[in-house]
PDB file of C-alpha atoms in Angstrom:
ATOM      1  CA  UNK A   1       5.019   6.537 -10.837  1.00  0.00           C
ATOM      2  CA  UNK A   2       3.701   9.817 -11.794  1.00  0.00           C
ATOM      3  CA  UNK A   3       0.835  10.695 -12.942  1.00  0.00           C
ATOM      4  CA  UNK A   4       0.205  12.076 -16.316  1.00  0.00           C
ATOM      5  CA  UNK A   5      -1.154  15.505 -17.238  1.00  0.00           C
ATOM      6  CA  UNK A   6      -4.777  16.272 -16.007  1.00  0.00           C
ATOM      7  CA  UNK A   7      -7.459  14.721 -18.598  1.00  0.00           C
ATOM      8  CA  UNK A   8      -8.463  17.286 -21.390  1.00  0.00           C
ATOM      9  CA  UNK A   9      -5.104  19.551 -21.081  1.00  0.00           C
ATOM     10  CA  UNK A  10      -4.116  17.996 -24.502  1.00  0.00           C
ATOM     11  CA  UNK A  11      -6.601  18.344 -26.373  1.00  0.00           C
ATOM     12  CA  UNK A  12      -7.243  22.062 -25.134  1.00  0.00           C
ATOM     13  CA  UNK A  13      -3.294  22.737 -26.165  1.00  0.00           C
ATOM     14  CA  UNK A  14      -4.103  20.600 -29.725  1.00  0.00           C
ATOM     15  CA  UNK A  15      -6.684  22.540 -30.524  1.00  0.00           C
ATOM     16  CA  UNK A  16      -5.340  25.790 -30.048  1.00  0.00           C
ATOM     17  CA  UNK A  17      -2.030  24.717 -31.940  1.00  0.00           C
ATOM     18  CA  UNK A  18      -4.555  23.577 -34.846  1.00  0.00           C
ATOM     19  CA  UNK A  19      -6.810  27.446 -34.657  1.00  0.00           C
ATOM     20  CA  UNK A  20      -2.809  29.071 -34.241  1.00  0.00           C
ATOM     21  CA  UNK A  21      -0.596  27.314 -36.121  1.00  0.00           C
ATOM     22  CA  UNK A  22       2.853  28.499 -34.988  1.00  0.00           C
ATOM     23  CA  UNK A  23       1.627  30.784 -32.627  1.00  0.00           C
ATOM     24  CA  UNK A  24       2.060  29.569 -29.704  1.00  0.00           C
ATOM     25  CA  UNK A  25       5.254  30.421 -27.577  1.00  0.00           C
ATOM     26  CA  UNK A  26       6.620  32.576 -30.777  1.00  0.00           C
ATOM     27  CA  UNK A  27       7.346  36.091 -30.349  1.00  0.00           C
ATOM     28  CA  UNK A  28       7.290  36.480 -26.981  1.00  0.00           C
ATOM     29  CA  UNK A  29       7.077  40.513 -26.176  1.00  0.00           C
ATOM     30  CA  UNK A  30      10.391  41.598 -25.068  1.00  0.00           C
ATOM     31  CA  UNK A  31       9.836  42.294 -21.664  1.00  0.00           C
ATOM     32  CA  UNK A  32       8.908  38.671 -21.343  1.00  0.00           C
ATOM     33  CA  UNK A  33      11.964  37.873 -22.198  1.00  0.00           C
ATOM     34  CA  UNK A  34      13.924  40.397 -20.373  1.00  0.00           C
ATOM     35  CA  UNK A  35      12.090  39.264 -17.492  1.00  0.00           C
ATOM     36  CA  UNK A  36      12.874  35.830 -17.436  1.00  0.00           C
ATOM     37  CA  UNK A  37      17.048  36.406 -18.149  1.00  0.00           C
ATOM     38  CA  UNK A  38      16.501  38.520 -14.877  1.00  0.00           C
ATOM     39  CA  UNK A  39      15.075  36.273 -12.697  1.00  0.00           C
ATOM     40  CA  UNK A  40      17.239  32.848 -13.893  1.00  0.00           C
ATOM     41  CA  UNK A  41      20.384  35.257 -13.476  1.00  0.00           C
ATOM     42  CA  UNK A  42      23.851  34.413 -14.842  1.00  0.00           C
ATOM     43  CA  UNK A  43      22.959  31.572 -17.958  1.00  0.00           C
ATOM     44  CA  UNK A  44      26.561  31.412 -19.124  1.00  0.00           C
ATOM     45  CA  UNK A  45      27.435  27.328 -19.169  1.00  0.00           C
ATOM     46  CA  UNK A  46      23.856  26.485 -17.944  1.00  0.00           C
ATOM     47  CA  UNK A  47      21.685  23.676 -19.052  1.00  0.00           C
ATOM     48  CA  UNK A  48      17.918  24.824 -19.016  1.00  0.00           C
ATOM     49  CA  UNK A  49      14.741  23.198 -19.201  1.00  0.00           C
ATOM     50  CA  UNK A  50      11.659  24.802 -20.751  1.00  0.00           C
ATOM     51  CA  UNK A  51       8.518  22.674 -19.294  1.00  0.00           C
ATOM     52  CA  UNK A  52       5.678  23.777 -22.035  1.00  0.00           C
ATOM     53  CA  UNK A  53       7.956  25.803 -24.336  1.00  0.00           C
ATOM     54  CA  UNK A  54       5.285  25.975 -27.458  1.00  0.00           C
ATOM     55  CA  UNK A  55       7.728  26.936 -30.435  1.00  0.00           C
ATOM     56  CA  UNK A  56      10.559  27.796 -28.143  1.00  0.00           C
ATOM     57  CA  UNK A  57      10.853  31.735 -28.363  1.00  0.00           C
ATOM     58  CA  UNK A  58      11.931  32.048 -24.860  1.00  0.00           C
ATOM     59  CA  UNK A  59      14.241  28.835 -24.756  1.00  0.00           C
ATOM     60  CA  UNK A  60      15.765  31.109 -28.041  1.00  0.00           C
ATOM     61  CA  UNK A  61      15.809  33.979 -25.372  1.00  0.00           C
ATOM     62  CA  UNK A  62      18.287  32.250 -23.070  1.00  0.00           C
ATOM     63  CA  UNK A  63      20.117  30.690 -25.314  1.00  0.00           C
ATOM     64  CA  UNK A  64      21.145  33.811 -26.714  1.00  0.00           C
ATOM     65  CA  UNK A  65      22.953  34.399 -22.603  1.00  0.00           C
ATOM     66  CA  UNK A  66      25.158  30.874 -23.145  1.00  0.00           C
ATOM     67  CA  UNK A  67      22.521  28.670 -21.903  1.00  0.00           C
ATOM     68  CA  UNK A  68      21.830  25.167 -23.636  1.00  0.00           C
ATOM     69  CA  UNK A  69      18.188  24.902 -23.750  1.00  0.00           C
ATOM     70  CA  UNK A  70      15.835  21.899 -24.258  1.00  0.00           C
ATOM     71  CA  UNK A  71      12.542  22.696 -25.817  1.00  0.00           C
ATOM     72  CA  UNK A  72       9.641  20.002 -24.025  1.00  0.00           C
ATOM     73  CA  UNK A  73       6.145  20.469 -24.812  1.00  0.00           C
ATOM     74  CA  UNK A  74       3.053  18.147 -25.128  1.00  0.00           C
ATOM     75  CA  UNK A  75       2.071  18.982 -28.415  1.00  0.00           C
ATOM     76  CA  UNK A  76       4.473  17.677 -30.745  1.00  0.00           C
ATOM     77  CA  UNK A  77       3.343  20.211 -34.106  1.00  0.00           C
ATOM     78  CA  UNK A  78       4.748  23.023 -31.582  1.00  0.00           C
ATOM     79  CA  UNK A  79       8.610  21.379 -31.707  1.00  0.00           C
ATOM     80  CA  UNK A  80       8.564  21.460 -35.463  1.00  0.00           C
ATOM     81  CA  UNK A  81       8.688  24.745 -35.391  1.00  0.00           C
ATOM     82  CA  UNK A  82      11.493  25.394 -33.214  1.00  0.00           C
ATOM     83  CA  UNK A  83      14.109  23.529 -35.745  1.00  0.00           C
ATOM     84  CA  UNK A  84      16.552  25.756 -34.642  1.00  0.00           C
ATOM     85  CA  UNK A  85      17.131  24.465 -30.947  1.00  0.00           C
ATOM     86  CA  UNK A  86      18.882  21.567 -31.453  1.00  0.00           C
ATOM     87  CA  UNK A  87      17.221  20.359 -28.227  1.00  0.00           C
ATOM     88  CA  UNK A  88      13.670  19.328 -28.863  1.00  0.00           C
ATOM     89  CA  UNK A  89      11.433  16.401 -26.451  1.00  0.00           C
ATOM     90  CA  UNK A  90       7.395  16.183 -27.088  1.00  0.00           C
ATOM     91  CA  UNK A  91       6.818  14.816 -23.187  1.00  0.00           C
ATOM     92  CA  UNK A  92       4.310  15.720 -20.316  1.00  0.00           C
ATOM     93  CA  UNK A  93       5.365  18.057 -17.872  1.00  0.00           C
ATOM     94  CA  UNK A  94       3.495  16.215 -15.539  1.00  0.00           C
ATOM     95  CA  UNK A  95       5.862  12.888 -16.347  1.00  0.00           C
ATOM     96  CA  UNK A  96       9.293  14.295 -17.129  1.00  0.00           C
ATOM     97  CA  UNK A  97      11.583  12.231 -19.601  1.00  0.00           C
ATOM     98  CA  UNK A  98      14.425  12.821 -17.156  1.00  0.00           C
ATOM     99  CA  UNK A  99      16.469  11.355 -14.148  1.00  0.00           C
ATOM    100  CA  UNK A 100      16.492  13.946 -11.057  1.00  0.00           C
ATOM    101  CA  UNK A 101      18.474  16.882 -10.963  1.00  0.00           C
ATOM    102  CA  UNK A 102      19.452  17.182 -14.996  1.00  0.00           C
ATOM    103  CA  UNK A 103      19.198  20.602 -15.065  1.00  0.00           C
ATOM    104  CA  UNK A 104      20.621  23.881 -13.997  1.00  0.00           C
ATOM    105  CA  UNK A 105      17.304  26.003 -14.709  1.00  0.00           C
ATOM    106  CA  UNK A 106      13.869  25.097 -15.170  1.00  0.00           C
ATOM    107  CA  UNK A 107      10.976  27.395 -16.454  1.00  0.00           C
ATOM    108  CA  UNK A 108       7.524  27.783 -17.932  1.00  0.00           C
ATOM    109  CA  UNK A 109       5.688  30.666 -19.259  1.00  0.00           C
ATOM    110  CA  UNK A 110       1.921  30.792 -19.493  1.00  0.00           C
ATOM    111  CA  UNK A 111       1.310  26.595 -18.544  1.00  0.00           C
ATOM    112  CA  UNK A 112       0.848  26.126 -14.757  1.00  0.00           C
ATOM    113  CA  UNK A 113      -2.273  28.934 -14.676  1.00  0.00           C
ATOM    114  CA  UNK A 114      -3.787  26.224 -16.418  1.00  0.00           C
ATOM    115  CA  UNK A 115      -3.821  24.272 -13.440  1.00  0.00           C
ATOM    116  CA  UNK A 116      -6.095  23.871 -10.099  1.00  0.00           C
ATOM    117  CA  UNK A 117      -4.159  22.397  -6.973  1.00  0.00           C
ATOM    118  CA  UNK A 118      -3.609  19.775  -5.898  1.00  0.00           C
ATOM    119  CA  UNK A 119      -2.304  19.481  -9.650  1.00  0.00           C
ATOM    120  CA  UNK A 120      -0.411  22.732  -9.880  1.00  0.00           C
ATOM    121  CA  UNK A 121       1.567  21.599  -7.081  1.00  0.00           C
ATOM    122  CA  UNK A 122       2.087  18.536  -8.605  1.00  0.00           C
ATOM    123  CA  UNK A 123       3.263  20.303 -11.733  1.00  0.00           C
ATOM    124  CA  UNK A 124       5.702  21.859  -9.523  1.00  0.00           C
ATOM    125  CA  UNK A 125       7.204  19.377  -7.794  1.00  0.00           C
ATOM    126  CA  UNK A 126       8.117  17.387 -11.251  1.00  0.00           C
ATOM    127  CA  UNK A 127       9.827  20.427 -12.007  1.00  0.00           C
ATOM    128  CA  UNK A 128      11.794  20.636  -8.828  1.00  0.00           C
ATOM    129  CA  UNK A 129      12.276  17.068  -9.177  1.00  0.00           C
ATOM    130  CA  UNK A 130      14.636  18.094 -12.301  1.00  0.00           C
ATOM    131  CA  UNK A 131      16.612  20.833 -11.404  1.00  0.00           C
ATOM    132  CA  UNK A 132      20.071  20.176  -9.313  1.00  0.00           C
ATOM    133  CA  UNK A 133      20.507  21.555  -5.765  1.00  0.00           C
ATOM    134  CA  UNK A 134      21.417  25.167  -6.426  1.00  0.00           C
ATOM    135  CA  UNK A 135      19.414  25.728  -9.420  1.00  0.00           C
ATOM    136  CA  UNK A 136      17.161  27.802 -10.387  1.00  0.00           C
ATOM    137  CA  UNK A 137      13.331  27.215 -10.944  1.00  0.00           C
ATOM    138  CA  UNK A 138      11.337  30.595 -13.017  1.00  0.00           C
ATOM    139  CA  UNK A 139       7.567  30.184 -13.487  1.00  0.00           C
ATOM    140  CA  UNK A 140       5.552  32.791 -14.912  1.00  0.00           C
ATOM    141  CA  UNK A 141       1.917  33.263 -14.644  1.00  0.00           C
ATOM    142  CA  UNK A 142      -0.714  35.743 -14.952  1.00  0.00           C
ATOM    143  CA  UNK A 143      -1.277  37.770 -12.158  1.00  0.00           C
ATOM    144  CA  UNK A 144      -4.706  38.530 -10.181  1.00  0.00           C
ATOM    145  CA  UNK A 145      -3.822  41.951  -9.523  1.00  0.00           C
ATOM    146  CA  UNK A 146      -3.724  43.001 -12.855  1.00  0.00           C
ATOM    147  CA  UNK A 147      -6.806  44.863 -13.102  1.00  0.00           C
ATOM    148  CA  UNK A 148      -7.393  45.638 -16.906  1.00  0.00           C
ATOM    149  CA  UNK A 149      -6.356  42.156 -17.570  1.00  0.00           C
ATOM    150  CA  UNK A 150      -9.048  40.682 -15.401  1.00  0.00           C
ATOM    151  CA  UNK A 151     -11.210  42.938 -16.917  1.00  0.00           C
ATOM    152  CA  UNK A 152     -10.417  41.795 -20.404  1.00  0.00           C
ATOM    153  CA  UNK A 153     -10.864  38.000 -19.380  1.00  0.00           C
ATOM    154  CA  UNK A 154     -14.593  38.046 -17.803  1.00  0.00           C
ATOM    155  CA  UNK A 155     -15.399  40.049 -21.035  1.00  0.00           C
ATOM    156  CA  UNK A 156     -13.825  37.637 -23.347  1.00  0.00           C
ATOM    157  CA  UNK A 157     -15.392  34.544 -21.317  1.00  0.00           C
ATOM    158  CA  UNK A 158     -18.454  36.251 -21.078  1.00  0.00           C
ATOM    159  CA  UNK A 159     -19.071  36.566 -24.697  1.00  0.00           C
ATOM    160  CA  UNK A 160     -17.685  33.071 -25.493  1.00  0.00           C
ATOM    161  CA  UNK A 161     -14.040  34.461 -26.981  1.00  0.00           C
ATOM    162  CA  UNK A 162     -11.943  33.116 -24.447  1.00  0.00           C
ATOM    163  CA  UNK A 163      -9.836  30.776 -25.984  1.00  0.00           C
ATOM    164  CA  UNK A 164      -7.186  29.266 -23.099  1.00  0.00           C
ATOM    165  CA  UNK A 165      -9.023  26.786 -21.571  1.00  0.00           C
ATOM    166  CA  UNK A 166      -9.651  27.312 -17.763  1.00  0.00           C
ATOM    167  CA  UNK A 167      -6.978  29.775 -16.733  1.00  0.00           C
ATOM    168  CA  UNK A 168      -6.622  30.739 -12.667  1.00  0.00           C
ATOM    169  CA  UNK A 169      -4.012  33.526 -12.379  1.00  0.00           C
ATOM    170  CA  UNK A 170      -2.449  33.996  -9.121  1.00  0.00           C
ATOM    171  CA  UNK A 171      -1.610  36.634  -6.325  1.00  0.00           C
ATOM    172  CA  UNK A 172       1.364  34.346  -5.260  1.00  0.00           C
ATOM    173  CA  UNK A 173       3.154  30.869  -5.470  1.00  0.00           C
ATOM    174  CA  UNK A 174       5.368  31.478  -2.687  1.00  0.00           C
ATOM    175  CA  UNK A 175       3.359  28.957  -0.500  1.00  0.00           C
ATOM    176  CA  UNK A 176       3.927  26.344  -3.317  1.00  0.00           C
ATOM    177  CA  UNK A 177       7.087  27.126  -3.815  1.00  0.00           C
ATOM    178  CA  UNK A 178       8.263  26.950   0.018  1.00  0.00           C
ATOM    179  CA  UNK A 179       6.622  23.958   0.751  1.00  0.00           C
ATOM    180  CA  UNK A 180       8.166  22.095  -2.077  1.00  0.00           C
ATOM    181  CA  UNK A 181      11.589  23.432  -0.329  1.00  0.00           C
ATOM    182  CA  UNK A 182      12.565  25.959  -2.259  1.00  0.00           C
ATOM    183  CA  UNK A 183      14.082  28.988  -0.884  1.00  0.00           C
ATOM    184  CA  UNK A 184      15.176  32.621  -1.858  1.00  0.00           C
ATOM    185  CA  UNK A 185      12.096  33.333  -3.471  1.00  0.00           C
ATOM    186  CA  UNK A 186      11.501  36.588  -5.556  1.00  0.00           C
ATOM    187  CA  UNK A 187       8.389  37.645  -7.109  1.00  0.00           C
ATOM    188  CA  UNK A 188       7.552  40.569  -9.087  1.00  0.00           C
ATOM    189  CA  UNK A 189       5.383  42.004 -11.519  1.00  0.00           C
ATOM    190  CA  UNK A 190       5.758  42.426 -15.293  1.00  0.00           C
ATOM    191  CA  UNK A 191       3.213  43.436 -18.310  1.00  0.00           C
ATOM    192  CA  UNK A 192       2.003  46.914 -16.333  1.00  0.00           C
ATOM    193  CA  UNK A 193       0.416  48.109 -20.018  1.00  0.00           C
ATOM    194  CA  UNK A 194       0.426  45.193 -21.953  1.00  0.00           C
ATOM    195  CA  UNK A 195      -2.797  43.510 -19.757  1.00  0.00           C
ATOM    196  CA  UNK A 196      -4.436  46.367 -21.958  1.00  0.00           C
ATOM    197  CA  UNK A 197      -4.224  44.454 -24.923  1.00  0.00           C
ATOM    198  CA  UNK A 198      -7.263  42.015 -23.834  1.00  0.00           C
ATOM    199  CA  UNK A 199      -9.738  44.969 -23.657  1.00  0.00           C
ATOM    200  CA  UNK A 200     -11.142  46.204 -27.348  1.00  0.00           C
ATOM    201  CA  UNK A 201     -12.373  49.598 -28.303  1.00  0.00           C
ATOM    202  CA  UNK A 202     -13.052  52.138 -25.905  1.00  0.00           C
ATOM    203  CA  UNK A 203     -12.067  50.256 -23.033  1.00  0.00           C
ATOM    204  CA  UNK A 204      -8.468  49.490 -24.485  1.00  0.00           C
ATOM    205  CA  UNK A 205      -8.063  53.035 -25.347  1.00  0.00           C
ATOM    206  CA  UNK A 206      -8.850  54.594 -21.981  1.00  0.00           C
ATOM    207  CA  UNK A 207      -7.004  51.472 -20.532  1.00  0.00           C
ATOM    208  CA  UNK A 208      -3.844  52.266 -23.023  1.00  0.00           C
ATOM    209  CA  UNK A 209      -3.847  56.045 -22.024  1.00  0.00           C
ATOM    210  CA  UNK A 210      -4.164  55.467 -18.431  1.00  0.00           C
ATOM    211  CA  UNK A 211      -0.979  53.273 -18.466  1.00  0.00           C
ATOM    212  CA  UNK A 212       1.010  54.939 -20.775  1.00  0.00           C
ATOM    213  CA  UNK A 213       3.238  56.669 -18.771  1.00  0.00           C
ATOM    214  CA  UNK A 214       4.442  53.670 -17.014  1.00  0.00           C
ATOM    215  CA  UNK A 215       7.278  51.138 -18.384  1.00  0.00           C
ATOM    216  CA  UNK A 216       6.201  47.283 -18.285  1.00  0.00           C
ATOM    217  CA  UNK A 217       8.274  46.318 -15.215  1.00  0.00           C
ATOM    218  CA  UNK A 218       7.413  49.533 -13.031  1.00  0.00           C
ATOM    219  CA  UNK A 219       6.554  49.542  -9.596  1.00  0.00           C
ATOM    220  CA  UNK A 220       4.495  52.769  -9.548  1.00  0.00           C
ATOM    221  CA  UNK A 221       2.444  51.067 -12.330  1.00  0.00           C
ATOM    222  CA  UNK A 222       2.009  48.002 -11.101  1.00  0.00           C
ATOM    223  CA  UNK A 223       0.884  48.986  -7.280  1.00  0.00           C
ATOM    224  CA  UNK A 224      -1.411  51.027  -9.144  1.00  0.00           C
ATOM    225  CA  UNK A 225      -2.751  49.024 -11.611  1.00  0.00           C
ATOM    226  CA  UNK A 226      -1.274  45.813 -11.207  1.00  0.00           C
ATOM    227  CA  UNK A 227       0.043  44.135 -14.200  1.00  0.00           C
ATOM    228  CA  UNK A 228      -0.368  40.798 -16.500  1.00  0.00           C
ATOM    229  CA  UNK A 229       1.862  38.527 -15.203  1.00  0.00           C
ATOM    230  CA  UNK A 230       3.693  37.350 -11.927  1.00  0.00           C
ATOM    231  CA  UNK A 231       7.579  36.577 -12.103  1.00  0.00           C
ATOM    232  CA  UNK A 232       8.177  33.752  -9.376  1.00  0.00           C
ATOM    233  CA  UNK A 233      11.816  32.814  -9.486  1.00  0.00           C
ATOM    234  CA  UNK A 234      12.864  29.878  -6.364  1.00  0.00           C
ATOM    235  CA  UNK A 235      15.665  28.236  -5.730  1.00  0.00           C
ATOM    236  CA  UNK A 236      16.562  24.290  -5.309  1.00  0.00           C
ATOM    237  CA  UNK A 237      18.810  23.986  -1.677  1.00  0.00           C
TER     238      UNK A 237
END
């Protein structure tokens, strides 16, 4: 049997739902989301599993491509305000609610930097557990090489403002990913000027100017500068 979610994940998610009511998963920037229909391609016909989907703006964000999305997070306040997926399961991700291979896609956004291995791996393998041969696991996670972000989180843990729990962003998951089975593995970088945003005052402006000529997804940004998050998109044999 597996095991559930590691102890204190919970509460940290509880008590940021209670200091963020609503907040969390809700308007997701729109290179999130234009990021994610990229890397879980064609969605037309699919049936999708968000694993930690907070009030469901990105399962919105593929259903608007023809996917049927269910909405599963831990904290059950978050579903209530997604009322309008039809689709909505408070569950662990760590301890699905569902028989193997249910689902065409499976992604996350912002959940599995939360985790350390061995449990990140175990995260990930109850997630590959899900998905049907062919199909298509997305997770998306900050990124270590996103320098201004980095930045932004010593200063913010530093001074006691952090407010996501332990967070460990990542270079790469491709060694999860491969040893779990998966194959055809993409990753890229997206969020080139939006790791700005965790700087404040001077440091955000300079930070802000610096990458404003750059668009969120672009290369020439992010090899320069890295960017907030990492776009890992595997697929199930």
């Amino acid at each position: 049997m597996n095991r559930p979610a590691p102890e204190g994940i919970s509460e940290v998610w509880h008590e940021y739902w209670r200091s963020h009511q609503g907040q969390i998963g809700s308007g997701a920037p729109d290179f999130l989301r234009q990021s994610l229909k990229r890397a879980c391609g064609d969605l037309r016909g699919k049936l999708a599993l968000e694993a930690g989907s907070g009030t469901g703006g990105l399962c919105l964000a593929l259903a608007e491509e023809g996917a049927s999305v269910c909405a599963l997070d831990i904290v059950p306040q978050c579903l209530k305000g997604a009322a309008s997926l039809r689709w909505r399961v408070a569950g662990d991700l760590f301890r699905l609610p569902f028989p193997q291979a249910s689902f065409d896609v499976v992604f996350n956004s912002g959940v599995m930097e939360h985790f350390e291995p061995p449990d990140l791996e175990r995260g990930l393998a109850e997630m590959v557990r899900v998905l049907r041969p062919g199909g298509r696991l997305v997770v998306i996670v900050p990124s270590a090489r996103g320098r201004f972000y980095l930045q932004g989180k010593r200063r913010l843990e530093a001074s006691g403002r952090w407010e996501y729990g332990n967070e460990y962003p990542v270079t790469t998951l491709a060694p999860f990913m491969t040893r779990l089975g998966l194959t055809g593995g993409s990753e890229n970088l997206a969020g080139v000027r939006w790791q700005a945003r965790f700087l404040d005052g001077w440091r955000r402006a300079l930070a802000a100017a610096l990458l404003r000529p750059f668009g969120e997804n672009s290369r020439v940004g992010a090899a320069l500068f890295g960017a907030y998050l990492l776009v890992s998109a595997w697929t199930k044999p």
